[in-house]
Coordinates of C-alpha atoms and ligand atoms in Angstrom, one line a residue:
M297 CA 141.3 168.1 161.0
Q298 CA 137.8 166.5 161.2
I299 CA 136.7 163.3 159.4
Q300 CA 133.3 163.0 161.0
P301 CA 131.2 160.2 159.3
K302 CA 127.6 160.9 158.4
A303 CA 126.5 158.9 161.4
S304 CA 127.9 156.2 163.7
H305 CA 126.1 153.1 162.2
F306 CA 125.0 151.9 158.9
I307 CA 121.8 149.8 159.1
D308 CA 119.3 148.7 156.5
G309 CA 120.9 150.7 153.8
A310 CA 121.2 154.0 155.6
Y311 CA 123.4 155.9 158.1
V312 CA 121.7 156.0 161.6
D313 CA 122.7 157.3 165.0
D314 CA 121.6 157.0 168.6
V315 CA 123.4 159.6 170.6
A316 CA 122.4 157.8 173.8
G317 CA 125.2 155.4 173.1
T318 CA 128.6 155.9 174.8
P319 CA 130.7 158.4 172.8
I320 CA 133.9 156.9 171.2
A321 CA 136.7 159.4 170.3
V322 CA 138.4 158.6 167.0
V323 CA 142.1 159.7 167.3
Y324 CA 144.6 160.2 164.5
P325 CA 147.6 158.2 165.7
A326 CA 150.2 160.4 164.0
T327 CA 149.2 163.5 166.0
G328 CA 147.0 162.4 168.9
E329 CA 144.3 164.7 167.6
Q330 CA 140.7 163.7 167.9
I331 CA 139.3 163.6 164.3
A332 CA 135.7 162.3 164.9
T333 CA 133.3 161.0 167.5
V334 CA 131.0 158.0 167.0
H335 CA 128.5 156.5 169.5
A336 CA 128.5 152.9 170.7
A337 CA 125.4 151.0 169.6
T338 CA 122.6 150.9 172.1
P339 CA 120.5 147.7 172.5
A340 CA 117.9 149.3 170.2
I341 CA 120.5 149.9 167.5
V342 CA 121.8 146.3 167.8
D343 CA 118.2 145.1 167.5
Q344 CA 117.5 147.2 164.5
A345 CA 120.5 145.7 162.7
I346 CA 119.6 142.1 163.5
V347 CA 116.0 142.7 162.4
A348 CA 117.1 144.2 159.1
A349 CA 119.7 141.5 158.5
K350 CA 117.2 138.7 159.2
R351 CA 114.6 140.2 156.9
A352 CA 117.0 140.9 154.0
Q353 CA 118.8 137.6 154.1
K354 CA 116.0 135.3 152.9
Q355 CA 115.5 137.3 149.7
W356 CA 119.2 137.6 149.0
A357 CA 119.6 133.8 149.4
A358 CA 116.8 133.3 146.9
M359 CA 118.7 135.3 144.2
S360 CA 121.0 133.4 141.9
G361 CA 124.7 133.3 142.8
T362 CA 125.5 135.1 139.5
E363 CA 123.2 138.0 140.5
R364 CA 124.8 138.2 143.9
G365 CA 128.3 138.0 142.5
R366 CA 127.6 140.8 140.0
I367 CA 126.9 143.2 142.9
L368 CA 130.0 142.2 144.8
R369 CA 132.2 142.6 141.7
R370 CA 130.6 146.0 141.0
A371 CA 131.5 147.0 144.6
A372 CA 135.1 145.8 144.0
D373 CA 135.4 148.1 140.9
M374 CA 134.0 151.0 142.9
I375 CA 136.4 150.5 145.7
R376 CA 139.3 150.4 143.2
A377 CA 138.1 153.6 141.6
Q378 CA 138.0 155.3 145.1
N379 CA 141.3 153.7 146.3
R380 CA 143.1 156.9 147.1
D381 CA 140.3 158.4 149.2
L382 CA 139.7 155.1 151.0
S383 CA 143.5 154.7 151.6
I384 CA 143.7 158.2 153.1
L385 CA 140.7 157.3 155.4
E386 CA 142.5 154.1 156.4
T387 CA 145.6 156.1 157.2
Y388 CA 143.6 158.4 159.5
D389 CA 141.8 155.5 161.1
T390 CA 145.0 153.4 161.8
G391 CA 148.0 155.7 161.3
K392 CA 149.5 153.3 158.8
P393 CA 151.6 155.0 156.1
L394 CA 149.7 156.0 152.9
Q395 CA 152.6 154.2 151.0
E396 CA 151.1 151.0 152.5
T397 CA 147.4 151.7 152.6
L398 CA 147.4 152.6 148.9
V399 CA 148.4 149.0 148.0
A400 CA 147.4 146.8 151.0
D401 CA 144.0 147.8 152.3
A402 CA 141.1 148.9 150.0
T403 CA 142.8 147.0 147.2
S404 CA 142.9 143.8 149.3
G405 CA 139.2 144.3 150.2
A406 CA 138.4 144.8 146.4
D407 CA 140.3 141.6 145.6
A408 CA 138.1 139.7 148.1
L409 CA 134.8 141.1 146.7
E410 CA 136.0 140.4 143.2
Y411 CA 137.1 136.8 144.0
F412 CA 134.0 135.8 146.0
G413 CA 131.8 137.7 143.5
G414 CA 133.3 135.4 140.8
L415 CA 132.8 132.3 142.9
A416 CA 129.2 133.0 143.9
G417 CA 127.7 131.6 140.7
S418 CA 129.5 128.3 141.0
L419 CA 128.5 127.3 144.5
T420 CA 126.9 124.0 143.8
G421 CA 126.3 120.7 145.5
E422 CA 127.1 117.1 144.5
H423 CA 125.2 114.3 142.9
I424 CA 126.0 110.9 144.6
P425 CA 124.6 107.8 142.8
M426 CA 123.3 105.0 145.0
G427 CA 122.3 102.4 142.5
E428 CA 118.9 103.4 141.1
D429 CA 118.5 105.9 144.1
W430 CA 120.7 108.9 144.6
V431 CA 121.7 111.6 147.0
Y432 CA 122.1 115.2 146.1
T433 CA 123.6 117.9 148.3
V434 CA 122.7 121.6 148.4
R435 CA 125.1 124.3 149.8
E436 CA 122.9 126.6 151.9
P437 CA 123.8 129.9 153.6
L438 CA 124.0 130.0 157.4
G439 CA 121.7 133.1 157.9
V440 CA 122.8 136.1 159.8
C441 CA 126.6 136.3 160.3
V442 CA 128.4 138.6 162.7
G443 CA 131.9 139.9 161.9
I444 CA 134.0 141.5 164.7
G445 CA 137.2 143.2 163.6
A446 CA 140.6 144.1 165.0
W447 CA 142.0 147.6 164.4
N448 CA 145.0 146.9 162.2
Y449 CA 143.3 146.4 158.8
P450 CA 139.8 147.8 159.2
T451 CA 138.8 148.0 155.5
Q452 CA 140.4 144.7 154.7
I453 CA 138.9 142.8 157.6
A454 CA 135.4 144.1 156.8
C455 CA 135.7 143.0 153.2
W456 CA 137.4 139.6 154.0
K457 CA 134.4 138.8 156.1
A458 CA 131.6 140.4 154.0
A459 CA 132.7 139.0 150.6
P460 CA 132.4 135.3 151.3
A461 CA 129.4 135.7 153.7
L462 CA 127.4 137.7 151.0
A463 CA 128.6 135.4 148.1
C464 CA 127.1 132.4 150.0
G465 CA 123.7 134.2 150.5
N466 CA 124.1 135.4 154.1
A467 CA 123.6 138.8 155.7
M468 CA 126.3 140.4 157.9
I469 CA 126.4 142.7 160.8
F470 CA 130.0 144.0 161.3
K471 CA 131.3 145.5 164.5
P472 CA 134.6 147.3 163.9
S473 CA 137.2 147.8 166.6
E474 CA 136.3 150.8 168.7
T475 CA 139.8 152.1 167.8
T476 CA 139.1 152.2 164.1
P477 CA 135.4 152.7 163.4
L478 CA 135.5 154.8 160.2
C479 CA 136.5 152.5 157.3
A480 CA 133.8 149.8 157.6
L481 CA 131.1 152.5 157.2
K482 CA 132.6 153.4 153.9
V483 CA 132.6 149.8 152.8
A484 CA 128.9 149.6 153.7
E485 CA 128.1 152.7 151.8
I486 CA 129.9 151.4 148.7
L487 CA 128.2 148.0 148.8
C488 CA 124.9 149.8 149.0
D489 CA 125.8 152.1 146.0
A490 CA 126.8 149.0 144.1
G491 CA 123.3 147.6 144.5
L492 CA 123.4 145.5 147.6
P493 CA 119.9 145.4 148.9
A494 CA 119.3 147.1 152.2
G495 CA 120.0 145.2 155.4
L496 CA 122.6 142.8 154.0
F497 CA 125.7 144.6 155.3
N498 CA 125.2 146.6 158.5
V499 CA 127.9 148.3 160.6
V500 CA 127.3 148.9 164.3
Q501 CA 130.0 150.6 166.5
G502 CA 130.9 149.7 170.1
M503 CA 133.3 148.1 172.5
G504 CA 133.5 144.4 173.4
E505 CA 130.1 144.4 175.1
V506 CA 128.4 145.3 171.8
G507 CA 130.2 142.4 170.1
G508 CA 129.2 140.2 173.0
S509 CA 125.5 141.1 172.7
L510 CA 125.7 140.2 169.0
V511 CA 127.4 136.9 169.7
T512 CA 124.8 135.8 172.2
D513 CA 121.7 136.9 170.3
P514 CA 119.8 133.7 169.2
R515 CA 119.0 135.3 165.8
V516 CA 122.7 135.2 164.9
D517 CA 123.9 132.0 163.2
K518 CA 127.7 132.6 162.8
V519 CA 130.5 134.7 164.3
S520 CA 133.7 135.5 162.6
L521 CA 136.2 137.3 164.9
T522 CA 139.6 138.8 164.1
G523 CA 141.2 139.6 167.4
S524 CA 143.4 138.3 170.2
V525 CA 143.5 134.8 171.6
P526 CA 141.9 135.8 175.0
T527 CA 139.0 137.5 173.2
G528 CA 138.8 134.5 170.8
K529 CA 138.4 132.1 173.8
K530 CA 135.5 134.2 175.2
V531 CA 133.7 134.7 171.9
Y532 CA 134.2 131.0 170.9
A533 CA 132.8 129.9 174.3
A534 CA 129.8 132.2 174.0
A535 CA 129.1 131.0 170.4
A536 CA 129.4 127.4 171.5
A537 CA 126.7 127.8 174.1
Q538 CA 124.3 128.2 171.2
M539 CA 126.1 125.8 168.9
K540 CA 126.9 128.7 166.4
H541 CA 129.4 128.4 163.6
V542 CA 132.7 130.3 164.1
T543 CA 135.7 131.6 162.3
M544 CA 138.5 132.7 164.7
E545 CA 141.4 134.6 163.2
L546 CA 143.6 135.2 166.3
G547 CA 147.1 136.2 167.3
G548 CA 150.4 134.6 166.8
K549 CA 154.1 134.4 167.8
S550 CA 155.3 133.0 164.5
P551 CA 158.7 131.6 163.7
L552 CA 160.8 132.8 160.8
I553 CA 163.7 130.3 160.3
I554 CA 166.7 131.5 158.3
F555 CA 169.3 128.8 157.4
D556 CA 173.0 129.5 156.8
D557 CA 172.5 129.0 153.0
A558 CA 169.7 131.6 152.6
D559 CA 170.1 134.6 150.3
L560 CA 171.0 137.2 152.9
D561 CA 169.2 140.2 151.4
N562 CA 166.0 138.2 150.8
A563 CA 166.1 136.8 154.3
V564 CA 166.6 140.3 155.8
G565 CA 163.8 141.6 153.6
G566 CA 161.5 138.8 154.8
A567 CA 162.3 139.6 158.4
I568 CA 161.7 143.3 157.8
N569 CA 158.3 142.6 156.1
G570 CA 157.4 140.1 158.8
N571 CA 158.2 142.5 161.7
F572 CA 157.9 146.1 160.7
Y573 CA 155.1 146.4 158.1
S574 CA 152.2 148.3 159.6
S575 CA 154.6 149.1 162.5
G576 CA 154.5 145.4 163.4
Q577 CA 150.8 145.4 164.0
V578 CA 150.2 142.3 161.9
C579 CA 148.9 139.0 163.4
S580 CA 150.9 136.7 161.1
N581 CA 154.3 138.4 161.8
G582 CA 157.3 136.3 162.1
T583 CA 158.5 137.8 165.4
R584 CA 160.7 134.9 166.5
V585 CA 163.5 135.1 163.9
F586 CA 165.6 132.0 164.3
V587 CA 169.0 132.6 162.5
Q588 CA 171.5 129.7 162.1
K589 CA 174.7 130.5 163.8
G590 CA 176.9 130.8 160.7
L591 CA 174.8 133.6 159.3
K592 CA 173.9 135.4 162.5
E593 CA 176.5 138.3 162.5
A594 CA 176.1 139.0 158.8
F595 CA 172.3 138.9 159.2
L596 CA 172.3 141.4 162.1
Q597 CA 174.8 143.7 160.3
R598 CA 172.7 143.8 157.1
L599 CA 169.5 144.2 159.0
T600 CA 170.9 147.2 161.0
E601 CA 172.1 148.8 157.7
R602 CA 168.7 148.4 156.1
L603 CA 166.9 149.7 159.1
Q604 CA 168.6 153.1 158.4
N605 CA 166.3 153.2 155.3
A606 CA 163.2 153.4 157.5
V607 CA 161.4 156.7 156.9
I608 CA 159.5 157.4 160.1
G609 CA 157.1 160.3 160.2
D610 CA 154.0 161.8 158.6
P611 CA 152.0 158.8 157.3
L612 CA 150.3 161.0 154.7
D613 CA 153.6 161.7 153.1
E614 CA 154.1 158.9 150.5
A615 CA 157.8 158.8 151.3
T616 CA 157.1 157.6 154.8
N617 CA 157.4 153.8 155.2
F618 CA 157.0 153.5 159.0
G619 CA 154.1 155.0 160.8
P620 CA 153.0 155.3 164.5
M621 CA 151.3 152.7 166.7
V622 CA 147.5 152.7 166.4
S623 CA 147.0 154.2 169.9
E624 CA 148.7 155.4 173.0
A625 CA 147.5 152.3 174.8
Q626 CA 149.2 150.0 172.2
L627 CA 152.4 152.1 172.3
N628 CA 152.5 151.7 176.1
I629 CA 152.0 147.9 175.8
V630 CA 154.8 147.6 173.3
A631 CA 157.2 149.9 175.2
G632 CA 156.5 147.7 178.3
Y633 CA 157.7 144.7 176.3
I634 CA 160.8 146.5 175.2
E635 CA 161.6 147.2 178.9
K636 CA 161.0 143.5 179.7
G637 CA 163.3 142.4 176.9
Q638 CA 166.1 144.6 178.3
A639 CA 165.4 143.5 181.9
E640 CA 165.6 139.8 180.8
G641 CA 169.0 140.4 179.3
A642 CA 168.3 140.4 175.6
R643 CA 170.7 142.5 173.5
L644 CA 169.1 145.6 172.1
V645 CA 170.6 145.9 168.6
S646 CA 168.5 148.7 167.2
G647 CA 165.7 151.1 168.2
G648 CA 163.8 150.7 171.5
K649 CA 162.8 154.3 172.0
R650 CA 159.7 156.4 171.6
L651 CA 160.1 159.3 169.2
D652 CA 160.2 162.7 170.8
Q653 CA 157.3 164.2 168.8
K654 CA 153.5 164.2 168.9
G655 CA 151.8 161.0 167.9
W656 CA 152.4 157.4 169.0
F657 CA 155.7 156.7 167.3
L658 CA 158.1 154.0 168.4
E659 CA 161.4 153.0 166.6
P660 CA 161.6 149.7 164.8
T661 CA 163.3 147.6 167.5
V662 CA 165.6 144.5 167.2
F663 CA 166.7 142.3 170.1
A664 CA 169.4 139.7 169.5
D665 CA 170.6 136.8 171.8
V666 CA 167.0 136.2 172.7
S667 CA 166.3 132.8 174.5
D668 CA 163.1 130.8 174.2
D669 CA 162.0 131.4 177.7
M670 CA 162.1 135.2 177.6
I671 CA 158.7 136.9 177.6
I672 CA 159.5 138.8 174.4
A673 CA 159.9 135.3 172.7
R674 CA 156.7 133.9 174.1
E675 CA 154.0 136.6 174.1
E676 CA 152.5 138.3 171.1
I677 CA 153.7 142.0 171.3
F678 CA 151.8 143.3 168.3
G679 CA 154.3 146.1 167.6
P680 CA 157.7 146.6 165.9
V681 CA 159.8 144.4 168.1
M682 CA 161.9 141.6 166.4
A683 CA 163.4 138.9 168.6
V684 CA 166.5 137.2 167.0
L685 CA 167.3 133.7 168.3
D686 CA 170.3 131.6 167.4
F687 CA 170.1 127.9 166.4
E688 CA 172.5 125.1 165.3
D689 CA 170.5 122.5 163.4
E690 CA 167.2 121.6 161.7
D691 CA 165.6 119.3 164.3
E692 CA 166.5 121.7 167.1
V693 CA 164.9 124.7 165.4
I694 CA 161.7 122.8 164.4
A695 CA 161.2 121.7 168.0
R696 CA 161.8 125.2 169.3
A697 CA 159.6 126.9 166.6
N698 CA 156.7 124.6 167.6
D699 CA 157.1 125.1 171.3
T700 CA 154.3 127.7 171.6
E701 CA 150.5 127.8 172.1
F702 CA 150.2 129.8 168.8
G703 CA 150.2 128.4 165.2
L704 CA 149.3 131.1 162.8
S705 CA 152.2 131.4 160.4
A706 CA 155.8 130.2 159.8
G707 CA 158.5 131.0 157.3
V708 CA 161.7 129.3 156.1
F709 CA 164.5 130.9 154.1
T710 CA 167.0 128.5 152.5
K711 CA 168.3 127.8 149.0
D712 CA 167.9 124.1 149.7
L713 CA 164.3 123.5 148.5
T714 CA 164.2 119.9 149.7
R715 CA 164.9 121.2 153.2
A716 CA 162.4 124.0 152.8
H717 CA 159.5 121.7 152.2
R718 CA 160.7 119.2 154.8
V719 CA 160.8 121.9 157.5
I720 CA 157.6 123.6 156.5
G721 CA 155.9 120.1 156.6
K722 CA 156.9 119.8 160.3
L723 CA 156.0 123.3 161.4
E724 CA 152.7 123.7 163.3
A725 CA 151.2 126.7 161.5
G726 CA 148.3 127.4 159.1
S727 CA 149.8 130.0 156.8
C728 CA 153.4 129.3 155.7
F729 CA 156.0 130.9 153.5
I730 CA 159.1 129.6 151.7
N731 CA 161.7 132.3 150.8
S732 CA 159.0 135.0 151.5
Y733 CA 157.0 136.3 154.3
N734 CA 153.4 137.7 154.9
D735 CA 152.0 137.4 151.4
A736 CA 148.2 137.0 151.7
P737 CA 146.6 136.8 148.3
V738 CA 142.8 136.2 148.3
E739 CA 143.4 132.9 146.4
A740 CA 145.3 131.4 149.3
P741 CA 143.6 130.1 152.5
F742 CA 144.5 132.2 155.5
G743 CA 144.2 131.2 159.2
G744 CA 145.9 129.5 162.1
V745 CA 146.1 126.2 164.0
K746 CA 146.4 125.6 167.8
A747 CA 145.4 128.7 169.8
S748 CA 145.7 131.0 166.7
G749 CA 142.3 130.0 165.3
V750 CA 139.6 128.0 163.8
G751 CA 138.5 128.1 160.2
R752 CA 140.0 129.8 157.2
E753 CA 139.5 133.1 155.5
N754 CA 140.0 133.7 151.7
S755 CA 140.2 131.1 148.9
K756 CA 137.6 128.4 148.3
E757 CA 138.1 127.3 151.9
A758 CA 136.1 130.3 153.2
I759 CA 133.0 129.0 151.4
Q760 CA 132.9 126.0 153.8
H761 CA 132.8 128.5 156.7
Y762 CA 129.9 130.6 155.4
S763 CA 127.6 127.8 154.2
Q764 CA 126.4 124.4 155.3
V765 CA 125.5 121.3 153.3
K766 CA 122.1 119.7 153.1
S767 CA 122.0 116.2 151.8
V768 CA 118.8 114.8 150.2
Y769 CA 118.3 111.0 149.7
V770 CA 116.0 110.3 146.8
R771 CA 114.4 106.8 146.6
M772 CA 113.1 105.7 143.2
G773 CA 111.5 102.4 144.4
D774 CA 109.1 101.4 147.1
V775 CA 109.9 101.8 150.8
E776 CA 110.7 98.6 152.7
A777 CA 109.7 98.6 156.3
A778 CA 109.8 96.0 159.1
F779 CA 106.0 96.2 159.7
Ligands
LIG893 P1 140.9 142.3 170.6 O1 140.9 140.9 170.8 O2 141.1 143.2 171.8 O3 139.6 142.8 170.0 C1 139.1 142.3 168.7 C2 137.6 142.7 168.6 O4 136.8 142.0 169.5 C3 137.4 144.2 168.8 O5 136.4 144.6 167.9 C4 136.8 144.2 170.2 O6 136.1 145.3 170.5 C5 136.0 142.9 170.2 N1 135.7 142.3 171.5 C6 136.5 142.4 172.7 N2 135.9 141.7 173.6 C7 134.8 141.1 173.1 C8 133.8 140.2 173.6 N3 133.8 139.7 174.9 N4 132.8 139.8 172.8 C9 132.8 140.2 171.5 N5 133.7 141.0 171.0 C10 134.7 141.5 171.8 O7 142.0 142.5 169.5 P2 142.6 143.9 169.0 O8 141.5 144.8 168.4 O9 143.5 144.5 170.0 O10 143.5 143.4 167.8 C11 144.8 142.8 167.9 C12 144.7 141.3 167.9 O11 144.0 140.8 166.8 C13 146.0 140.6 168.0 O12 146.1 139.6 168.9 C14 146.2 140.1 166.5 O13 147.1 139.1 166.4 C15 144.8 139.8 166.2 N6 144.6 139.8 164.8 C16 144.5 138.6 164.1 C17 144.4 138.5 162.7 C18 144.2 137.2 162.0 O14 143.7 137.2 160.9 N7 144.6 136.1 162.6 C19 144.5 139.7 161.9 C20 144.6 140.9 162.7 C21 144.7 140.9 164.1 P3 136.8 146.6 171.1 O15 138.2 146.5 170.8 O16 136.1 147.7 170.4 O17 136.5 146.6 172.6

């Protein structure tokens, strides 16, 4: 099977290549087979992208928001029309089951383009009366924005960054993860076919150093990263050296708190969604599942029963609901954490083994009797490993849930809605859920607090992070001066 793209990069409205760049093998995670090769961007390719973006941005910003929005909404419709093909590509890129990619990837990207396309015409400033004088504000684009993506949602991440950036009148250069370079090229091609002028959405491939060279280029005004906390710290520091705007969507070790009075099946369903969707490779996952003591045994029993319904195998078979890890490297990292969990004395309730077949398959894994100080309860694993921890009362669980450097997400399951709101109010997290887990509609702000991030994606909040406000004082009378 070969899914070779037309070229490695998409710059100034066209596919381009420079085979002098380091080759990057694209591997289908379900078989380990190489399906394509792309080349990392050379400095000349990076320069070409920045020159194109800088040139195109000024004209784009001069168009009306309604005109910009129309193009984004057309791209959304085209993505929806091609959803099956794009979903199959996403499955090849990531290994995620087609059952998921058909509903969670290109469709989520289309939602972002449609939503921000709709907002583009309404991005206005304020009129502030000052007696006979007044101040007015203008919302201006930032200029050239760089997007750097992780490998778990390559289509969605490209669209979540491109849509608000373009709606606000910016240009974007997007660097996908080297693990999943294919999908963003398709997004670029569709935006171009929808009428986006050349140079406004460019894709350059490469490893961290290509991302690094974009971040430090003085012609770049903003960096939006989706990645791990260590990478985020490096990229944030490099951007700060030139006082650039940033959005940091980073990792987590989020708490999911299940009280005794919760609906058992809903709570188990939330824990499954929050740990095993996309084989656990989701930043907002609720991987520390705190279960109140009275419900613990029933929860573990029902969870174990429902895990029997996991269909692990060929991701292109729509009956499959649990796919492989994205890469052998990620599989080894996660397997290492499973060993650590066992060595630390956590009780392995389910899974834990690599499947004896080709591809990077690992069983959905559950540990019980996990304590707060265990490595599997402290570090982001980014794989299908759920840690179940016991708790007795509300104050105790809130303190333990907050005892982490991360703050991306948090969830609470209880039938007592007063308690649900009280507890959510005290949890240190940016994206929270009550009697649900991991919903991420474009209308809701998404992002973390503490080490999990800076800024928000999606919703009207994202507009703040892709534009800046100019204020203009207008004097109607004479100027008074001391001399
Ligand atoms: P990494 O942090 O390893 O990489 C993220 C991106 O940054 C990749 O494109 C990578 O390139 C690039 N990069 C690495 N080093 C640098 C650098 N010094 N300068 C500029 N760019 C650099 O994350 P993963 O790809 O492994 O993704 C998993 C992580 O992403 C998890 O921690 C997860 O929680 C987080 N994530 C956060 C989300 C959120 O919205 N909060 C959503 C999804 C994932 P390359 O890999 O090609 O070398």
